[in-house]
Amino acid sequence: MNLQRFLQIAAIAITCAVWALSLMPISQTIPGGDKLHHLLAYAGLMLVWRLAMPQANTRTQLKLAILLMLMGVAIEFAQGLTPHRFFEWADALANATGVCLGWSVAALLIRVRPSNWFRQQS
């Protein structure tokens, strides 16, 4: 399995994990203290998705970023429907900021990658 295929599978798995973890009950609430977790989770999510699609044009990349930001908002609304979690706009903002950070890191990695990074391996 080549790196690109691995990253595609990882991106799908991480997306599912973010949904599952976001809707699970948590043992303690950290009002305002979990923003770094949101930022890092969505930065990692965007990073893996972007690296999984290295040849995607800018328009496709932008659509992906917007979809991940909308996913962050959708998860916040879903959390508001549960008895054990709550909706918070600041979390959605942290998610969107993470997407931007992940995009930037991925762009840097793609720019400096070795030329054979995504080449098919036998």
XYZ file of N, CA and C in Angstrom:
366
model
N 0.853 -1.164 0.000
C 0.000 0.000 0.000
C 0.907 1.238 0.000
N 0.609 2.170 -0.898
C 1.426 3.381 -0.951
C 0.957 4.395 0.079
N 1.741 5.435 0.263
C 1.463 6.447 1.275
C 0.130 7.142 1.040
N -0.156 7.481 -0.201
C -1.399 8.199 -0.499
C -2.612 7.347 -0.128
N -2.592 6.083 -0.449
C -3.725 5.197 -0.115
C -3.873 5.067 1.404
N -2.748 4.928 2.097
C -2.771 4.863 3.553
C -3.395 6.123 4.144
N -3.014 7.288 3.617
C -3.548 8.550 4.114
C -5.038 8.684 3.842
N -5.502 8.157 2.706
C -6.931 8.199 2.406
C -7.726 7.380 3.425
N -7.222 6.208 3.747
C -7.888 5.356 4.743
C -7.825 6.019 6.115
N -6.671 6.589 6.446
C -6.516 7.274 7.734
C -7.460 8.466 7.836
N -7.631 9.209 6.762
C -8.519 10.379 6.781
C -9.955 9.964 7.081
N -10.407 8.905 6.463
C -11.764 8.409 6.718
C -11.888 7.923 8.161
N -10.901 7.196 8.639
C -10.935 6.677 10.011
C -10.912 7.813 11.035
N -10.086 8.819 10.806
C -10.004 9.940 11.745
C -11.301 10.738 11.742
N -11.914 10.892 10.579
C -13.198 11.595 10.507
C -14.253 10.861 11.338
N -14.304 9.550 11.198
C -15.254 8.755 11.991
C -14.943 8.865 13.479
N -13.663 8.854 13.835
C -13.268 8.959 15.241
C -13.664 10.317 15.816
N -13.500 11.383 15.043
C -13.885 12.711 15.524
C -15.382 12.747 15.811
N -16.187 12.189 14.903
C -17.635 12.151 15.140
C -17.951 11.354 16.404
N -17.376 10.167 16.518
C -17.677 9.310 17.667
C -17.236 9.956 18.976
N -16.022 10.451 19.018
C -15.512 11.058 20.247
C -16.256 12.331 20.615
N -16.710 13.053 19.609
C -17.424 14.309 19.866
C -18.802 14.091 20.453
N -19.374 12.920 20.233
C -20.734 12.668 20.721
C -20.779 11.753 21.942
N -19.616 11.253 22.358
C -19.562 10.402 23.546
C -19.710 11.244 24.809
N -20.289 10.651 25.841
C -20.303 11.367 27.125
C -18.873 11.534 27.630
N -18.613 12.642 28.279
C -17.282 12.844 28.857
C -17.421 12.886 30.371
N -16.387 12.414 31.056
C -16.468 12.297 32.508
C -16.370 13.649 33.205
N -15.719 14.593 32.578
C -15.625 15.926 33.178
C -15.718 16.976 32.086
N -16.316 18.077 32.400
C -16.393 19.160 31.437
C -15.266 20.146 31.705
N -14.772 20.713 30.655
C -13.690 21.671 30.754
C -14.145 22.929 30.027
N -15.086 23.696 30.591
C -15.579 24.888 29.891
C -14.429 25.811 29.509
N -14.310 26.076 28.234
C -13.268 26.966 27.738
C -11.895 26.335 27.686
N -11.681 25.196 28.355
C -10.359 24.591 28.401
C -10.100 23.574 27.319
N -11.113 23.263 26.551
C -10.942 22.225 25.534
C -10.696 22.784 24.140
N -10.525 24.087 24.025
C -10.369 24.711 22.696
C -9.108 24.221 21.994
N -8.035 24.005 22.751
C -6.801 23.494 22.152
C -7.032 22.098 21.572
N -7.827 21.278 22.256
C -8.137 19.939 21.741
C -8.903 20.025 20.419
N -9.859 20.939 20.368
C -10.618 21.142 19.126
C -9.679 21.582 18.005
N -8.850 22.567 18.288
C -7.930 23.092 17.280
C -7.012 21.989 16.762
N -6.419 21.224 17.651
C -5.488 20.168 17.239
C -6.186 19.039 16.490
N -7.388 18.681 16.929
C -8.125 17.609 16.249
C -8.441 17.994 14.809
N -8.918 19.212 14.606
C -9.287 19.629 13.257
C -8.065 19.978 12.407
N -6.983 20.408 13.045
C -5.736 20.617 12.293
C -5.238 19.281 11.770
N -5.253 18.271 12.618
C -4.835 16.937 12.188
C -5.745 16.363 11.122
N -7.041 16.586 11.291
C -8.015 16.097 10.318
C -7.775 16.730 8.944
N -7.633 18.049 8.911
C -7.392 18.731 7.640
C -6.050 18.321 7.052
N -5.030 18.195 7.890
C -3.700 17.804 7.426
C -3.754 16.450 6.712
N -4.378 15.478 7.355
C -4.427 14.141 6.755
C -5.266 14.139 5.481
N -6.422 14.805 5.492
C -7.239 14.866 4.274
C -6.482 15.539 3.138
N -5.817 16.642 3.448
C -5.093 17.384 2.398
C -3.931 16.566 1.844
N -3.206 15.866 2.715
C -2.098 15.027 2.245
C -2.603 13.804 1.491
N -3.811 13.384 1.784
C -4.395 12.239 1.074
C -4.793 12.607 -0.353
N -4.885 13.913 -0.638
C -5.297 14.390 -1.967
C -4.279 15.410 -2.493
N -3.022 15.010 -2.696
C -1.974 15.990 -3.038
C -2.146 16.645 -4.402
N -2.825 15.996 -5.319
C -2.987 16.560 -6.659
C -4.267 17.380 -6.804
N -5.040 17.504 -5.743
C -6.303 18.241 -5.827
C -6.035 19.711 -6.126
N -6.879 20.292 -6.971
C -6.703 21.710 -7.284
C -7.182 22.575 -6.121
N -6.903 23.854 -6.201
C -7.224 24.770 -5.105
C -8.715 24.801 -4.806
N -9.537 24.745 -5.822
C -10.991 24.772 -5.616
C -11.453 23.551 -4.819
N -10.925 22.392 -5.151
C -11.269 21.171 -4.424
C -10.768 21.241 -2.986
N -9.571 21.763 -2.800
C -9.022 21.921 -1.452
C -9.899 22.855 -0.620
N -10.340 23.934 -1.229
C -11.192 24.894 -0.533
C -12.529 24.259 -0.150
N -13.101 23.478 -1.059
C -14.356 22.773 -0.755
C -14.159 21.828 0.423
N -13.037 21.124 0.437
C -12.737 20.210 1.531
C -12.635 20.966 2.855
N -11.927 22.078 2.850
C -11.783 22.886 4.068
C -13.143 23.380 4.558
N -13.963 23.847 3.638
C -15.301 24.334 4.017
C -16.147 23.192 4.571
N -16.064 22.024 3.946
C -16.821 20.868 4.439
C -16.386 20.485 5.850
N -15.089 20.523 6.117
C -14.619 20.185 7.461
C -15.059 21.235 8.484
N -15.065 22.499 8.070
C -15.564 23.544 8.972
C -17.055 23.347 9.252
N -17.812 23.027 8.210
C -19.247 22.763 8.387
C -19.480 21.523 9.241
N -18.605 20.534 9.102
C -18.700 19.344 9.936
C -18.522 19.725 11.404
N -17.584 20.631 11.674
C -17.377 21.089 13.045
C -18.609 21.757 13.618
N -19.284 22.554 12.802
C -20.520 23.204 13.249
C -21.622 22.154 13.429
N -21.718 21.212 12.496
C -22.740 20.165 12.595
C -22.550 19.334 13.860
N -21.309 19.033 14.196
C -21.047 18.274 15.415
C -21.469 19.076 16.641
N -21.210 20.370 16.618
C -21.639 21.210 17.747
C -23.163 21.174 17.900
N -23.888 21.259 16.787
C -25.351 21.173 16.860
C -25.776 19.800 17.380
N -25.108 18.743 16.904
C -25.433 17.392 17.375
C -25.161 17.260 18.870
N -24.073 17.877 19.334
C -23.787 17.833 20.765
C -24.884 18.527 21.564
N -25.438 19.596 21.014
C -26.516 20.306 21.690
C -27.779 19.481 21.839
N -27.912 18.438 21.031
C -29.085 17.562 21.103
C -28.901 16.421 22.093
N -27.702 16.268 22.615
C -27.448 15.182 23.560
C -27.616 15.694 24.987
N -27.924 14.783 25.920
C -28.071 15.219 27.313
C -26.728 15.432 28.028
N -25.649 14.947 27.447
C -24.364 14.970 28.137
C -23.330 15.917 27.513
N -23.666 16.554 26.414
C -22.759 17.511 25.769
C -23.548 18.783 25.482
N -22.863 19.836 25.049
C -23.567 21.079 24.762
C -22.950 21.786 23.569
N -23.768 22.631 22.946
C -23.347 23.429 21.794
C -22.528 24.621 22.279
N -21.434 24.914 21.568
C -20.644 26.087 21.913
C -20.005 26.657 20.638
N -20.337 27.916 20.335
C -19.784 28.559 19.144
C -18.260 28.645 19.209
N -17.712 28.825 20.391
C -16.256 28.921 20.530
C -15.576 27.618 20.089
N -16.234 26.492 20.312
C -15.694 25.216 19.841
C -15.692 25.167 18.315
N -16.776 25.640 17.701
C -16.851 25.672 16.239
C -15.761 26.573 15.669
N -15.498 27.682 16.330
C -14.431 28.586 15.892
C -13.070 27.923 16.042
N -12.857 27.210 17.145
C -11.596 26.484 17.330
C -11.437 25.409 16.250
N -12.532 24.741 15.895
C -12.492 23.736 14.823
C -12.070 24.378 13.499
N -12.689 25.502 13.158
C -12.377 26.196 11.901
C -10.932 26.691 11.896
N -10.465 27.184 13.019
C -9.075 27.632 13.122
C -8.130 26.449 12.924
N -8.498 25.312 13.481
C -7.703 24.098 13.283
C -7.633 23.693 11.820
N -8.755 23.818 11.117
C -8.767 23.504 9.679
C -7.771 24.401 8.941
N -7.769 25.683 9.265
C -6.831 26.618 8.624
C -5.390 26.266 8.949
N -5.129 25.898 10.192
C -3.780 25.496 10.588
C -3.354 24.229 9.852
N -4.240 23.249 9.794
C -3.938 21.999 9.094
C -3.670 22.222 7.618
N -4.455 23.105 6.996
C -4.267 23.454 5.587
C -2.858 24.016 5.390
N -2.468 24.939 6.265
C -1.173 25.609 6.138
C -0.012 24.629 6.307
N -0.102 23.774 7.299
C 0.956 22.788 7.527
C 1.042 21.818 6.350
N -0.114 21.378 5.852
C -0.123 20.463 4.703
C 0.478 21.128 3.471
N 0.145 22.393 3.240
C 0.703 23.107 2.081
C 2.216 23.164 2.177
N 2.724 23.404 3.369
C 4.175 23.437 3.570
C 4.792 22.067 3.319
N 4.175 21.023 3.854
C 4.704 19.671 3.654
C 4.681 19.264 2.185
N 3.619 19.616 1.498
C 3.518 19.264 0.070
C 4.575 20.022 -0.731
N 4.832 21.247 -0.340
C 5.824 22.058 -1.049
C 7.240 21.499 -0.890
N 7.570 20.973 0.288
C 8.940 20.519 0.551
C 9.103 19.004 0.446
N 8.051 18.299 0.075
C 8.112 16.830 0.024
C 9.107 16.351 -1.025
N 9.652 15.165 -0.806
C 10.473 14.561 -1.859
C 9.613 14.305 -3.093
N 10.214 14.355 -4.251
C 9.450 14.229 -5.502
C 8.757 12.874 -5.647
N 9.243 11.847 -4.984
C 8.649 10.513 -5.125
C 7.747 10.144 -3.947
N 7.354 11.108 -3.127
C 6.584 10.852 -1.922
C 5.299 10.072 -2.187
N 4.590 10.420 -3.250
C 3.301 9.779 -3.535
C 3.366 8.824 -4.725
N 4.557 8.453 -5.125
C 4.697 7.553 -6.265
C 4.230 6.146 -5.868
N 3.626 5.451 -6.799
C 3.161 4.089 -6.561
C 4.335 3.193 -6.196
N 4.129 2.352 -5.185
C 5.129 1.389 -4.796
C 4.650 0.007 -5.168
N 5.578 -0.831 -5.614
C 5.211 -2.200 -6.012
C 5.266 -3.136 -4.852
